[in-house]
Each structure stands twice: as structure tokens, then as C-alpha cells.
Coordinates of C-alpha atoms in Angstrom, one line a residue:
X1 CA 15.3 88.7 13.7
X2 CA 13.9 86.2 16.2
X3 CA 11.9 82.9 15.1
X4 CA 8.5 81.9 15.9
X5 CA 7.4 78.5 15.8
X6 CA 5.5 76.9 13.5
X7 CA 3.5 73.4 12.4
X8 CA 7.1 72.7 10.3
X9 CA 9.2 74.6 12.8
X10 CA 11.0 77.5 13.4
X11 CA 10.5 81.0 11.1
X12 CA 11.8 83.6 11.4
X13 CA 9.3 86.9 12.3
X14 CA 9.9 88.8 9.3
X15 CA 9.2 86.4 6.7
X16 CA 5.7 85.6 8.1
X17 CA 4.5 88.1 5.4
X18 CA 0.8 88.7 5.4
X19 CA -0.7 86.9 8.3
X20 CA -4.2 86.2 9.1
X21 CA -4.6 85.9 13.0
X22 CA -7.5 83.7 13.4
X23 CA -7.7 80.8 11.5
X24 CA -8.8 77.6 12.1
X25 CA -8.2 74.4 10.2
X26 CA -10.7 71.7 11.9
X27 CA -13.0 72.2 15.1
X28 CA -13.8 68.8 15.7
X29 CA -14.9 67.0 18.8
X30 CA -12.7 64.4 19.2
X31 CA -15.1 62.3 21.3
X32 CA -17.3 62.6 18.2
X33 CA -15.2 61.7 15.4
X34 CA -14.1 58.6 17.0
X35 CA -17.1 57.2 18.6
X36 CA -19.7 58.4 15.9
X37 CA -18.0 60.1 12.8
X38 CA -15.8 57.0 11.3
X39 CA -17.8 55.6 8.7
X40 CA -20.0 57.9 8.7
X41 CA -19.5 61.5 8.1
X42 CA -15.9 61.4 8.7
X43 CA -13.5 60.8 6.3
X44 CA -9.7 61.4 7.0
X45 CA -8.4 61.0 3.6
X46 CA -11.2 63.5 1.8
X47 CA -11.2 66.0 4.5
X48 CA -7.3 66.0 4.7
X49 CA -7.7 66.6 1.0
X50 CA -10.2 69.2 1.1
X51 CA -8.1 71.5 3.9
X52 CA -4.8 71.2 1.3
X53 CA -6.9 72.5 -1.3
X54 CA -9.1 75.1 1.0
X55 CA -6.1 76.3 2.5
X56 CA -3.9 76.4 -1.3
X57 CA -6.2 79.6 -1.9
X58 CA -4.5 81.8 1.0
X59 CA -0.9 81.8 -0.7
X60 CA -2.3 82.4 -4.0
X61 CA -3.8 85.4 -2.5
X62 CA -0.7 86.6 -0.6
X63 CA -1.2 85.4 2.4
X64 CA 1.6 83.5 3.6
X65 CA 0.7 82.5 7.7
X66 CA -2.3 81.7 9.9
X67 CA -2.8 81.7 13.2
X68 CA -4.5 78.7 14.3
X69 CA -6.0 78.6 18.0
X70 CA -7.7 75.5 17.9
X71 CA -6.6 74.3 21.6
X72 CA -8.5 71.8 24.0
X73 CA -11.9 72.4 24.0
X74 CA -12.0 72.8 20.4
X75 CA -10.3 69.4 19.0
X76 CA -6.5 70.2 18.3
X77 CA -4.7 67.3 17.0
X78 CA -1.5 68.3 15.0
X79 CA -0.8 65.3 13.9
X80 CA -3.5 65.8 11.4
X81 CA -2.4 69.5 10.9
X82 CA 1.3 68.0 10.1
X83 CA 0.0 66.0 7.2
X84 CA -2.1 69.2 6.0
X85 CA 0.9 71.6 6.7
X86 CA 3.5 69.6 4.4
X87 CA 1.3 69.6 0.9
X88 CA 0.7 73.3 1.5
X89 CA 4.4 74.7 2.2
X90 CA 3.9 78.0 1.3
X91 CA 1.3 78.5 4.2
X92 CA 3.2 79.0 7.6
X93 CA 0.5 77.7 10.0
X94 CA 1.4 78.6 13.7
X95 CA -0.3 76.4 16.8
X96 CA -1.5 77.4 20.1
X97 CA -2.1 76.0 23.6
X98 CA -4.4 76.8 26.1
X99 CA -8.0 75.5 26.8
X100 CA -11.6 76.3 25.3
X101 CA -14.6 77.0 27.3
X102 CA -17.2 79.0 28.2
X103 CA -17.9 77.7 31.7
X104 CA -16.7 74.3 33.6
X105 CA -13.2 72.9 33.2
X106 CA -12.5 69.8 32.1
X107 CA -12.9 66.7 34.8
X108 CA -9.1 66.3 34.3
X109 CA -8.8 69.7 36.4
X110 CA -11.2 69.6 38.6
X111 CA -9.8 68.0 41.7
X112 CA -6.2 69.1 40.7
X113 CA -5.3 72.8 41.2
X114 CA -5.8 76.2 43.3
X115 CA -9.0 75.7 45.6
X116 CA -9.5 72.1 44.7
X117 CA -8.9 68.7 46.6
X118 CA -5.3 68.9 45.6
X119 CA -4.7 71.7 46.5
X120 CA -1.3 73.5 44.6
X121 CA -0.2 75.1 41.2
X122 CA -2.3 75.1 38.5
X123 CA -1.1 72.0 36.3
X124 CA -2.9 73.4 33.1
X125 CA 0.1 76.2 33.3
X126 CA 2.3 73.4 33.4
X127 CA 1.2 72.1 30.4
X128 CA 0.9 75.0 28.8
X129 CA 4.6 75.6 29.1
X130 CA 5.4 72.3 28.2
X131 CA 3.5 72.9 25.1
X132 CA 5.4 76.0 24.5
X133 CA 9.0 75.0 25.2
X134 CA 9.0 71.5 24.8
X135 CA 6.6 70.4 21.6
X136 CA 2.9 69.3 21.7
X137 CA 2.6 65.5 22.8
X138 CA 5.3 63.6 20.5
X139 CA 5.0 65.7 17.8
X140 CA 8.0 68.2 18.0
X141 CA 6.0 70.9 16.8
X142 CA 5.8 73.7 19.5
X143 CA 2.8 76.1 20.5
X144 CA 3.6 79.8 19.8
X145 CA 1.2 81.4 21.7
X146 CA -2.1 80.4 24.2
X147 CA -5.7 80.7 23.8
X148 CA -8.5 80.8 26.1
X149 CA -12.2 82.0 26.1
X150 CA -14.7 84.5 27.8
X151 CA -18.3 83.8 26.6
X152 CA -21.9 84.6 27.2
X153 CA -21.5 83.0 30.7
X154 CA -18.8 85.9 32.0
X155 CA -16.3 85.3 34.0
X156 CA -17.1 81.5 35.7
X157 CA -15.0 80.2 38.0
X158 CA -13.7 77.9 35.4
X159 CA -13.2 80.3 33.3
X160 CA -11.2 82.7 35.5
X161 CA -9.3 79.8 36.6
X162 CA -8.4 79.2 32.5
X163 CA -7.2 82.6 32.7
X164 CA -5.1 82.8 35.3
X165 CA -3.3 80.0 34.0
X166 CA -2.7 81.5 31.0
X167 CA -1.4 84.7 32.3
X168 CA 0.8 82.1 34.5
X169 CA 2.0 80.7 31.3
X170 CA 2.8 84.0 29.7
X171 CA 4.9 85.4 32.6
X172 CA 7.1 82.2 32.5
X173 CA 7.2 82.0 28.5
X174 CA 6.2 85.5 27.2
X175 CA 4.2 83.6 24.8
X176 CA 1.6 85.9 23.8
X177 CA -2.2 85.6 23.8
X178 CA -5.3 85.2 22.6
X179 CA -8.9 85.5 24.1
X180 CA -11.7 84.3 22.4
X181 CA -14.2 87.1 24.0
X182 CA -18.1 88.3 23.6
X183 CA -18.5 91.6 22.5
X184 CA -21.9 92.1 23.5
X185 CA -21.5 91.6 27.1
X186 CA -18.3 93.9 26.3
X187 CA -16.1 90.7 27.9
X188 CA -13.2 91.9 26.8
X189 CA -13.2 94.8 29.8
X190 CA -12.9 91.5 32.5
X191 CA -10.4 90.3 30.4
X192 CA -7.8 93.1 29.7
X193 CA -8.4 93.7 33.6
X194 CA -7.8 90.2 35.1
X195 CA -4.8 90.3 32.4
X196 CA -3.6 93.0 33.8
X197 CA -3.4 92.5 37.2
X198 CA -1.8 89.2 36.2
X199 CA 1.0 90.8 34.9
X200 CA 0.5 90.1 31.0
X201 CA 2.1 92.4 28.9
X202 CA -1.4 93.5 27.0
X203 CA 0.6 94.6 24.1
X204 CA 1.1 90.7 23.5
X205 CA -3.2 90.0 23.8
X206 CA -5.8 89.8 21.2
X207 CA -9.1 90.3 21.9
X208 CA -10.6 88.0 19.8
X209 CA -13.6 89.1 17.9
X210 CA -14.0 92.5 19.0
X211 CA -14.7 92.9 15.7
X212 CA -18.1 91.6 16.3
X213 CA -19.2 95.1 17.9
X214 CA -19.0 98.5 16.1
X215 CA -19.4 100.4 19.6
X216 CA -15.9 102.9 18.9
X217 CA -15.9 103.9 22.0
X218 CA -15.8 100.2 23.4
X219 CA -13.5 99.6 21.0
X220 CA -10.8 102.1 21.8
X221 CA -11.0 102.0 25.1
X222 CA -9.4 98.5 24.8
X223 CA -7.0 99.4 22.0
X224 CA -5.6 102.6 24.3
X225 CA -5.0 99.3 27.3
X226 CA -2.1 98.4 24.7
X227 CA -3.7 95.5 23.8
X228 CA -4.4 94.6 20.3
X229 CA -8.4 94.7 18.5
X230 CA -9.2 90.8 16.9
X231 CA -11.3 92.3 13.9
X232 CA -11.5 88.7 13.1
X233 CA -14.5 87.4 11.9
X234 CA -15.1 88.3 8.9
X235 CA -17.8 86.7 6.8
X236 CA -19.9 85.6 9.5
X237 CA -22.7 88.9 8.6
X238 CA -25.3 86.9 10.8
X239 CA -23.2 88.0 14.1
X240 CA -22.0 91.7 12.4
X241 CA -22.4 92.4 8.5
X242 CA -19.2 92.8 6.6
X243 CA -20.0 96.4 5.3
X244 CA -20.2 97.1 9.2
X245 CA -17.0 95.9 10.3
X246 CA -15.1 97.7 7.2
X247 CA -17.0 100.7 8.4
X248 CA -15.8 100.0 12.1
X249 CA -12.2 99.1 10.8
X250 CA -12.0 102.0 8.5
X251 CA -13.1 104.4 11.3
X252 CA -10.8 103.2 14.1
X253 CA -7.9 103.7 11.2
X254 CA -8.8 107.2 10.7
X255 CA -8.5 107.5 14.4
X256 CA -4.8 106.0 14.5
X257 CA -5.7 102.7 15.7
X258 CA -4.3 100.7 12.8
X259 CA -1.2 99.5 15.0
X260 CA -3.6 98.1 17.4
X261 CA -6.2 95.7 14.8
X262 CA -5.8 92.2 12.6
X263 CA -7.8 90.8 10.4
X264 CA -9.4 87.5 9.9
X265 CA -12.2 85.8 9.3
X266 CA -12.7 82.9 12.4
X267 CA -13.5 80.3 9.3
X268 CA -12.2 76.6 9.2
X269 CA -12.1 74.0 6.7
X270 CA -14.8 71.8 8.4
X271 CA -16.3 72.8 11.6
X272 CA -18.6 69.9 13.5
X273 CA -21.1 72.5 15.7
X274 CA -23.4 72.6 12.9
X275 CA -23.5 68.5 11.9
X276 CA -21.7 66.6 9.4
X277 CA -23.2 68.5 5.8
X278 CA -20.0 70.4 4.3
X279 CA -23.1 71.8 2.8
X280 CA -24.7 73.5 6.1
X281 CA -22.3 76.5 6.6
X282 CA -22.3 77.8 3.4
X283 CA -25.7 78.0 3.2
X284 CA -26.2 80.3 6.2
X285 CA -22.7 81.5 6.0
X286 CA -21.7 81.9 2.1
X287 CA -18.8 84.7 2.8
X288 CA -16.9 83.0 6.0
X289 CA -14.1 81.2 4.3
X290 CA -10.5 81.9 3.8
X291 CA -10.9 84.1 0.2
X292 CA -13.5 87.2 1.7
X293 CA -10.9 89.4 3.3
X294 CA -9.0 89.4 0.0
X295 CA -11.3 89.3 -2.6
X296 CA -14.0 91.7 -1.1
X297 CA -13.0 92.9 2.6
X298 CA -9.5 94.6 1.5
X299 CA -11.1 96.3 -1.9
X300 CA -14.2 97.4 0.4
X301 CA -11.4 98.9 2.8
X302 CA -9.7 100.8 0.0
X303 CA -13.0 102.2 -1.2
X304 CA -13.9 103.5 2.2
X305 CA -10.3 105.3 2.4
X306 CA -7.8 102.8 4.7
X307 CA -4.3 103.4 2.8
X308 CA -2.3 100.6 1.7
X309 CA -0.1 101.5 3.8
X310 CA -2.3 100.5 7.1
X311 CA -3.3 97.8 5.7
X312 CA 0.0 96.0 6.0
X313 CA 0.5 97.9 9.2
X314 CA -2.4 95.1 10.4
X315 CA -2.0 92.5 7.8
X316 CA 1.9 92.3 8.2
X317 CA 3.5 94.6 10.8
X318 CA 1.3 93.9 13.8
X319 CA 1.5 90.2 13.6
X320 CA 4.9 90.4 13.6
X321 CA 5.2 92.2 16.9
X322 CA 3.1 90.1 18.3
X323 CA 5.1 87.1 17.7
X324 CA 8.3 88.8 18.3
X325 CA 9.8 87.7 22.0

């Protein structure tokens, strides 16, 4: 079987076991650790601690990988992720490149590019690939798929410019992908489209939280593209509730769309949007953490009819085609 890379390297596709797609371990700014979290709210040692132990409850649940797409735009810094990844070695934990945002690019882009002042390939392609091939700064751990985001905001020119440069990425790499999308403006149409037309194999995309929308027809209408349904946000019931999305799960299944849907719940050990209280996301938030899907998702599925059976088929089987190249 072919390998996929991981945070401590190389393993092979069929002993990823029961994956969860999209997972994060931090979202940080790093701008805002180091100029105003040292000290302060931020504490390397305790929250380095706290992930080991957050992240200790997946394997003794049976689930044995995450997909993390923390990229640019959301504070990825493995070396960090390293240090987690070794006290927790029965957790695979895969990394991704790509760039996060919902509208302007990063001033490190602007003036370099297609339809810029320097005028000429797209260098965030470049480091993509780099990323992919080569290993992630010094760290000699390699990304094993790319990430990038359609928001609120549609398709900006920043945004379509991220895209393309993924798709550029993929066709040279046939790293797969993942798009962070908004189901309410039903972005994940502009994306599967522009995809497309880039020449991305869709059957290698996730549209990320698709999940958040229980419109079926919406739904399958991107699953029969090829490409593959991020029900993926779990536990966050102010966006969709959780007996919603089993119902929208469950009913896509008994329509045969099992082999197009993962789970996962979009959580993180600490997340910096909502200020520096541990405490705040709980409170508003008590089921988005890394234990829902198995301790009250996957029962709730059961109960509403899903088979075992398809559950792996989105748990197990589909993440491994996806990271099979």
C-alpha cells in the first residue's frame, strides 16, 4: 500500500485506521502569541501539556489519525505540533499546506504573482510544493495535502487567486485537498467549479463543512461532482445542531452517499478567536471537542439506522482513498 505523510513521518494508508478529517491542534495568531500572549495568557509548557492530554482521548476511543489543516492564515507551526505528536504516538496526526483566508492575501504576495507588479507564476504554488515534497521549513516533516478557504466574502480576488494555486499544487503533486467553504452562501458550487476547470481530480477535495447545511439536494449535488462531503463540525450546535447533522448524515447514507462523507468535529485544543479564557468555548460550545463524535454522534447514528458497516466506509475507508496517490 502507499504511505502518506505524517507529523513523525511516513505511514502507510491502511493502517491510518479510524481517521477524523478535520482536526485542529492550535489556531493561534502567531503575531499574537509573541507580541502579546507570553506572560500573559500563553503558556507553552501548560498548553503543550494540555493538547497531549486533549488529544490522549482520541486513541482511547479508536481513533487512530487526524487531519490537521491548520495552514498560514491560521498559525501552523509544527515545531510545536512535533513535541505534541511524540507523547501521543498512537495518534497519526497528518499536516497540510496551503493558505487561510477569507478575502486579501498576505502582503508577502501581493506584488509577487499573476496580475501583480512582478508579474509570473504564482510563488505560493511553489511553496506549496515545496511543502509537499520537500518538508515544512527545517522540520523534515512533509505536508500531505493543501487547504484553502471560501467564506462569507465569495470568491475575492485573493481568494481565487489561493485557489488556483492550490489546484496548481495538486496537478504537480496530486496532493489532495481541502476547502474550508460556507454552506449558506452554498460556496462550495464556486469551488468544485473553479476546481474543476483547474484540472483537480474532485474525487481528491473535501468540502469542508458542508455539514453545516442540511439542504440534501445541495448536498448531493456536490457529492455526485465526485468530490467528497466534510460533515465536519460536529459539536458546534450554534452553526447546525448535532441531532440535525445525524439526521442529514443518516439521510444522505440511505441515499448511497456514504462513500462520498467524513466526519469530524472542526475542534482544537486551544483556539485564540474567542480570547485567552480555556474557559470561553466551552461555555458556548460544551460538545465541540474531540470525544462527541464517539461518545454521542456515532450511537445517535446507529439509532437513526446508519450500519456499522458505513460507518467505517466514512470513518476508515474514505480517508484512506483520499490519501492514497
Amino acid at each position: 500500500m502507499p504511505a502518506v505523510e505524517t507529523v513523525r513521518g511516513p505511514v502507510d494508508v491502511a493502517a491510518l485506521g479510524r481517521t477524523y478529517m478535520h482536526e485542529h491542534v492550535f489556531c493561534l495568531s502567531t503575531e499574537n502569541v509573541e507580541n502579546y500572549g507570553a506572560g500573559d495568557w500563553w503558556d507553552e509548557e501548560e498548553k503543550v501539556a494540555d493538547a497531549v492530554a486533549k488529544l490522549r482521548e482520541l486513541p482511547a476511543r479508536g481513533i487512530t489519525t487526524i487531519a490537521d489543516p491548520t495552514v498560514w492564515g491560521l498559525g501552523r507551526y509544527i515545531p510545536r505540533i512535533q513535541r505534541i505528536a511524540e507523547q501521543v504516538p498512537e495518534l497519526n496526526i497528518i499536516a497540510a499546506t496551503g493558505l487561510y483566508t477569507y478575502n486579501d492575501l498576505p502582503f508577502q504576495f501581493h506584488y509577487r504573482g499573476p496580475g501583480t507588479l512582478m508579474e509570473g507564476p504564482d510563488p505560493m504554488t511553489a511553496d506549496f510544493v515545496r511543502d509537499l515534497t520537500q518538508g515544512i521549513a527545517d522540520t523534515g516533516v512533509k505536508a500531505a495535502f493543501l487547504k484553502c478557504a471560501m467564506d462569507a466574502p465569495g470568491l475575492t480576488p485573493g481568494v481565487e487567486r489561493v485557489l488556483r494555486a492550490v489546484a496548481g499544487a495538486h496537478r504537480e503533486t496530486g496532493a489532495p485537498v481541502t476547502v474550508h467553504t460556507e454552506s449558506s452562501s452554498h460556496a462550495g458550487r464556486t469551488v468544485v467549479e473553479i476546481l474543476g476547470k483547474e484540472g483537480v481530480d474532485l474525487g481528491k477535495v473535501v468540502i469542508g463543512h458542508a455539514g453545516d447545511s442540511n439542504d440534501l439536494d445541495y448536498l448531493m449535488e456536490l457529492a455526485d461532482t465526485g468530490a467528497i462531503l466534510g460533515m465536519d463540525r460536529f459539536g458546534l450546535d450554534a452553526i447546525n445542531s448535532t441531532a440535525d447533522r445525524v439526521g442529514t448524515v443518516a439521510a444522505l447514507c440511505e441515499r448511497g452517499y456514504a462513500d462520498r462523507m467524513v466526519l469530524s468535529h472542526d475542534a482544537s485544543c486551544f483556539i485564540d478567536w474567542f480570547g485567552p479564557d480555556p474557559a470561553t468555548v466551552p461555555a458556548f460550545a460544551p460538545n465541540w471537542n474531540y470525544r462527541h463524535i464517539s461518545d454521542d454522534v456515532l450511537p445517535a447514528l446507529r439509532e437513526a439506522g446508519v450500519p456499522d458497516a458505513q460507518i467505517d466506509q466514512m470513518l476508515v475507508a474514505n480517508p484512506r482513498r483520499y490519501f492514497t496517490r
